[in-house]
Amino acid sequence: MRSILFLAVLALTACTTTKSVAPREYLDEQTAATITVVAEPWIFTRKNSPPQLDFFNLYAIDVNRMGDHRKYFAVVHYWPGDDLLDNESRAPTLVLGVGTQELKLPPVEQSARELGIAQPLDKSAPSSSRTWLYPVDQQVLQTVSQSRDISAALITTKVDARYAVWRDGSTELSEFAAAFQ
C-alpha cells in the first residue's frame, strides 16, 4: 500500500515539474493587440567577450491586431555597447546563420508601440536595454526552429558583432511556429 501511495505522489510531482514550452499569450491593454511570445527565448552571447557583458535574448512574437497577424523576431539586448548604437533611430541588422544558409533580417522602421507592443517583452530587462524588431514569415520561423547549428550577428555601420548560442530556444520556437500553421 505504501509503495502505491509513493508511486502516486511521485507521478503527481513529475506532472507539476514539467516545464511548458507552449507560447504565452497576453492582451496588451494599451494597444488592444494580442501578443503571443515564445515560452523562453534563445540567448546569444558575443564571441570573444565575457558572456555576462554582451548578450541578447531572441524572442519570436506574433502581434494580432483584430485578426491581422504580424510575426517578428525581437532582440532584447540588455546592455548594448556604443558600437551597436551608431544611430539611435536605426537598429542593427540581424543576421542568423542557419546551417549553411544566412538569413539577413532588416529591422522595422516603426516603434514597437506603433506595431502594437506597448508592454516590455522581457520584464526583467534593465531600463538601459534596447528592443529591436525584425519581421519574419512562417518559412523563416520553420527554418530557424529546425536548425541545430545557428549563430547570430548584429551588424551596424561600425561593427559586425558575432554571437554564439548560450541557450538553445529551438524547442520553444518549434512550438511557437506550430501554433501558427
PDB file of N, CA and C in Angstrom, residues 93-133:
ATOM      1  N   THR A  93      21.158  45.432 -38.207  1.00  0.00           N
ATOM      2  CA  THR A  93      20.614  44.324 -39.000  1.00  0.00           C
ATOM      3  C   THR A  93      20.901  43.035 -38.243  1.00  0.00           C
ATOM      4  N   LEU A  94      19.925  42.150 -38.204  1.00  0.00           N
ATOM      5  CA  LEU A  94      20.094  40.836 -37.571  1.00  0.00           C
ATOM      6  C   LEU A  94      20.405  39.824 -38.657  1.00  0.00           C
ATOM      7  N   VAL A  95      21.506  39.115 -38.489  1.00  0.00           N
ATOM      8  CA  VAL A  95      21.874  38.058 -39.432  1.00  0.00           C
ATOM      9  C   VAL A  95      21.917  36.748 -38.654  1.00  0.00           C
ATOM     10  N   LEU A  96      21.133  35.779 -39.105  1.00  0.00           N
ATOM     11  CA  LEU A  96      21.121  34.459 -38.477  1.00  0.00           C
ATOM     12  C   LEU A  96      21.779  33.466 -39.407  1.00  0.00           C
ATOM     13  N   GLY A  97      22.817  32.815 -38.921  1.00  0.00           N
ATOM     14  CA  GLY A  97      23.459  31.735 -39.654  1.00  0.00           C
ATOM     15  C   GLY A  97      22.753  30.445 -39.296  1.00  0.00           C
ATOM     16  N   VAL A  98      22.092  29.866 -40.277  1.00  0.00           N
ATOM     17  CA  VAL A  98      21.305  28.653 -40.063  1.00  0.00           C
ATOM     18  C   VAL A  98      21.889  27.567 -40.951  1.00  0.00           C
ATOM     19  N   GLY A  99      22.757  26.723 -40.364  1.00  0.00           N
ATOM     20  CA  GLY A  99      23.454  25.716 -41.166  1.00  0.00           C
ATOM     21  C   GLY A  99      24.357  26.420 -42.158  1.00  0.00           C
ATOM     22  N   THR A 100      24.154  26.145 -43.448  1.00  0.00           N
ATOM     23  CA  THR A 100      24.954  26.775 -44.492  1.00  0.00           C
ATOM     24  C   THR A 100      24.283  28.031 -45.043  1.00  0.00           C
ATOM     25  N   GLN A 101      23.111  28.340 -44.555  1.00  0.00           N
ATOM     26  CA  GLN A 101      22.320  29.462 -45.041  1.00  0.00           C
ATOM     27  C   GLN A 101      22.471  30.666 -44.100  1.00  0.00           C
ATOM     28  N   GLU A 102      22.419  31.868 -44.671  1.00  0.00           N
ATOM     29  CA  GLU A 102      22.466  33.081 -43.867  1.00  0.00           C
ATOM     30  C   GLU A 102      21.203  33.893 -44.130  1.00  0.00           C
ATOM     31  N   LEU A 103      20.460  34.193 -43.060  1.00  0.00           N
ATOM     32  CA  LEU A 103      19.232  34.976 -43.177  1.00  0.00           C
ATOM     33  C   LEU A 103      19.517  36.389 -42.695  1.00  0.00           C
ATOM     34  N   LYS A 104      19.418  37.355 -43.592  1.00  0.00           N
ATOM     35  CA  LYS A 104      19.670  38.752 -43.250  1.00  0.00           C
ATOM     36  C   LYS A 104      18.315  39.428 -43.046  1.00  0.00           C
ATOM     37  N   LEU A 105      18.092  39.889 -41.805  1.00  0.00           N
ATOM     38  CA  LEU A 105      16.797  40.468 -41.451  1.00  0.00           C
ATOM     39  C   LEU A 105      16.957  41.949 -41.119  1.00  0.00           C
ATOM     40  N   PRO A 106      16.392  42.814 -41.949  1.00  0.00           N
ATOM     41  CA  PRO A 106      16.456  44.249 -41.644  1.00  0.00           C
ATOM     42  C   PRO A 106      15.446  44.593 -40.541  1.00  0.00           C
ATOM     43  N   PRO A 107      15.749  45.613 -39.750  1.00  0.00           N
ATOM     44  CA  PRO A 107      14.822  45.996 -38.680  1.00  0.00           C
ATOM     45  C   PRO A 107      13.593  46.716 -39.235  1.00  0.00           C
ATOM     46  N   VAL A 108      12.527  46.724 -38.453  1.00  0.00           N
ATOM     47  CA  VAL A 108      11.348  47.504 -38.831  1.00  0.00           C
ATOM     48  C   VAL A 108      11.649  48.981 -38.616  1.00  0.00           C
ATOM     49  N   GLU A 109      10.950  49.822 -39.307  1.00  0.00           N
ATOM     50  CA  GLU A 109      11.136  51.262 -39.176  1.00  0.00           C
ATOM     51  C   GLU A 109      10.259  51.844 -38.065  1.00  0.00           C
ATOM     52  N   GLN A 110       9.135  51.192 -37.774  1.00  0.00           N
ATOM     53  CA  GLN A 110       8.198  51.698 -36.771  1.00  0.00           C
ATOM     54  C   GLN A 110       8.666  51.360 -35.361  1.00  0.00           C
ATOM     55  N   SER A 111       8.121  52.082 -34.404  1.00  0.00           N
ATOM     56  CA  SER A 111       8.388  51.777 -32.999  1.00  0.00           C
ATOM     57  C   SER A 111       7.569  50.558 -32.602  1.00  0.00           C
ATOM     58  N   ALA A 112       7.964  49.928 -31.501  1.00  0.00           N
ATOM     59  CA  ALA A 112       7.223  48.768 -31.002  1.00  0.00           C
ATOM     60  C   ALA A 112       5.773  49.149 -30.725  1.00  0.00           C
ATOM     61  N   ARG A 113       5.554  50.315 -30.169  1.00  0.00           N
ATOM     62  CA  ARG A 113       4.188  50.766 -29.857  1.00  0.00           C
ATOM     63  C   ARG A 113       3.352  50.896 -31.126  1.00  0.00           C
ATOM     64  N   GLU A 114       3.939  51.444 -32.188  1.00  0.00           N
ATOM     65  CA  GLU A 114       3.208  51.571 -33.458  1.00  0.00           C
ATOM     66  C   GLU A 114       2.811  50.203 -34.012  1.00  0.00           C
ATOM     67  N   LEU A 115       3.583  49.169 -33.679  1.00  0.00           N
ATOM     68  CA  LEU A 115       3.284  47.814 -34.143  1.00  0.00           C
ATOM     69  C   LEU A 115       2.287  47.096 -33.228  1.00  0.00           C
ATOM     70  N   GLY A 116       1.978  47.694 -32.075  1.00  0.00           N
ATOM     71  CA  GLY A 116       1.013  47.099 -31.156  1.00  0.00           C
ATOM     72  C   GLY A 116       1.605  46.571 -29.872  1.00  0.00           C
ATOM     73  N   ILE A 117       2.884  46.862 -29.618  1.00  0.00           N
ATOM     74  CA  ILE A 117       3.563  46.343 -28.425  1.00  0.00           C
ATOM     75  C   ILE A 117       3.939  47.518 -27.529  1.00  0.00           C
ATOM     76  N   ALA A 118       3.164  47.728 -26.470  1.00  0.00           N
ATOM     77  CA  ALA A 118       3.461  48.818 -25.548  1.00  0.00           C
ATOM     78  C   ALA A 118       4.151  48.312 -24.287  1.00  0.00           C
ATOM     79  N   GLN A 119       3.874  47.069 -23.899  1.00  0.00           N
ATOM     80  CA  GLN A 119       4.476  46.498 -22.698  1.00  0.00           C
ATOM     81  C   GLN A 119       5.788  45.811 -23.055  1.00  0.00           C
ATOM     82  N   PRO A 120       6.769  45.837 -22.147  1.00  0.00           N
ATOM     83  CA  PRO A 120       8.051  45.173 -22.451  1.00  0.00           C
ATOM     84  C   PRO A 120       7.887  43.662 -22.568  1.00  0.00           C
ATOM     85  N   LEU A 121       8.586  43.066 -23.529  1.00  0.00           N
ATOM     86  CA  LEU A 121       8.548  41.609 -23.705  1.00  0.00           C
ATOM     87  C   LEU A 121       9.269  40.898 -22.572  1.00  0.00           C
ATOM     88  N   ASP A 122      10.346  41.513 -22.115  1.00  0.00           N
ATOM     89  CA  ASP A 122      11.169  40.936 -21.058  1.00  0.00           C
ATOM     90  C   ASP A 122      11.134  41.885 -19.869  1.00  0.00           C
ATOM     91  N   LYS A 123      10.296  41.575 -18.910  1.00  0.00           N
ATOM     92  CA  LYS A 123      10.099  42.467 -17.764  1.00  0.00           C
ATOM     93  C   LYS A 123      11.322  42.547 -16.857  1.00  0.00           C
ATOM     94  N   SER A 124      12.260  41.605 -16.990  1.00  0.00           N
ATOM     95  CA  SER A 124      13.462  41.632 -16.158  1.00  0.00           C
ATOM     96  C   SER A 124      14.592  42.448 -16.793  1.00  0.00           C
ATOM     97  N   ALA A 125      14.404  42.903 -18.017  1.00  0.00           N
ATOM     98  CA  ALA A 125      15.445  43.677 -18.699  1.00  0.00           C
ATOM     99  C   ALA A 125      15.590  45.055 -18.047  1.00  0.00           C
ATOM    100  N   PRO A 126      16.826  45.536 -17.914  1.00  0.00           N
ATOM    101  CA  PRO A 126      17.038  46.855 -17.300  1.00  0.00           C
ATOM    102  C   PRO A 126      16.533  47.982 -18.206  1.00  0.00           C
ATOM    103  N   SER A 127      16.382  49.153 -17.636  1.00  0.00           N
ATOM    104  CA  SER A 127      15.883  50.289 -18.416  1.00  0.00           C
ATOM    105  C   SER A 127      16.851  50.691 -19.530  1.00  0.00           C
ATOM    106  N   SER A 128      18.120  50.302 -19.407  1.00  0.00           N
ATOM    107  CA  SER A 128      19.113  50.613 -20.446  1.00  0.00           C
ATOM    108  C   SER A 128      19.026  49.670 -21.647  1.00  0.00           C
ATOM    109  N   SER A 129      18.197  48.657 -21.563  1.00  0.00           N
ATOM    110  CA  SER A 129      18.119  47.671 -22.647  1.00  0.00           C
ATOM    111  C   SER A 129      17.461  48.277 -23.886  1.00  0.00           C
ATOM    112  N   ARG A 130      17.704  47.637 -25.003  1.00  0.00           N
ATOM    113  CA  ARG A 130      17.100  48.033 -26.272  1.00  0.00           C
ATOM    114  C   ARG A 130      16.358  46.821 -26.834  1.00  0.00           C
ATOM    115  N   THR A 131      15.203  47.084 -27.429  1.00  0.00           N
ATOM    116  CA  THR A 131      14.452  46.035 -28.119  1.00  0.00           C
ATOM    117  C   THR A 131      14.338  46.428 -29.582  1.00  0.00           C
ATOM    118  N   TRP A 132      14.787  45.528 -30.446  1.00  0.00           N
ATOM    119  CA  TRP A 132      14.713  45.751 -31.882  1.00  0.00           C
ATOM    120  C   TRP A 132      13.852  44.658 -32.495  1.00  0.00           C
ATOM    121  N   LEU A 133      13.023  45.017 -33.467  1.00  0.00           N
ATOM    122  CA  LEU A 133      12.085  44.078 -34.084  1.00  0.00           C
ATOM    123  C   LEU A 133      12.429  43.857 -35.555  1.00  0.00           C
TER     124      LEU A 133
END
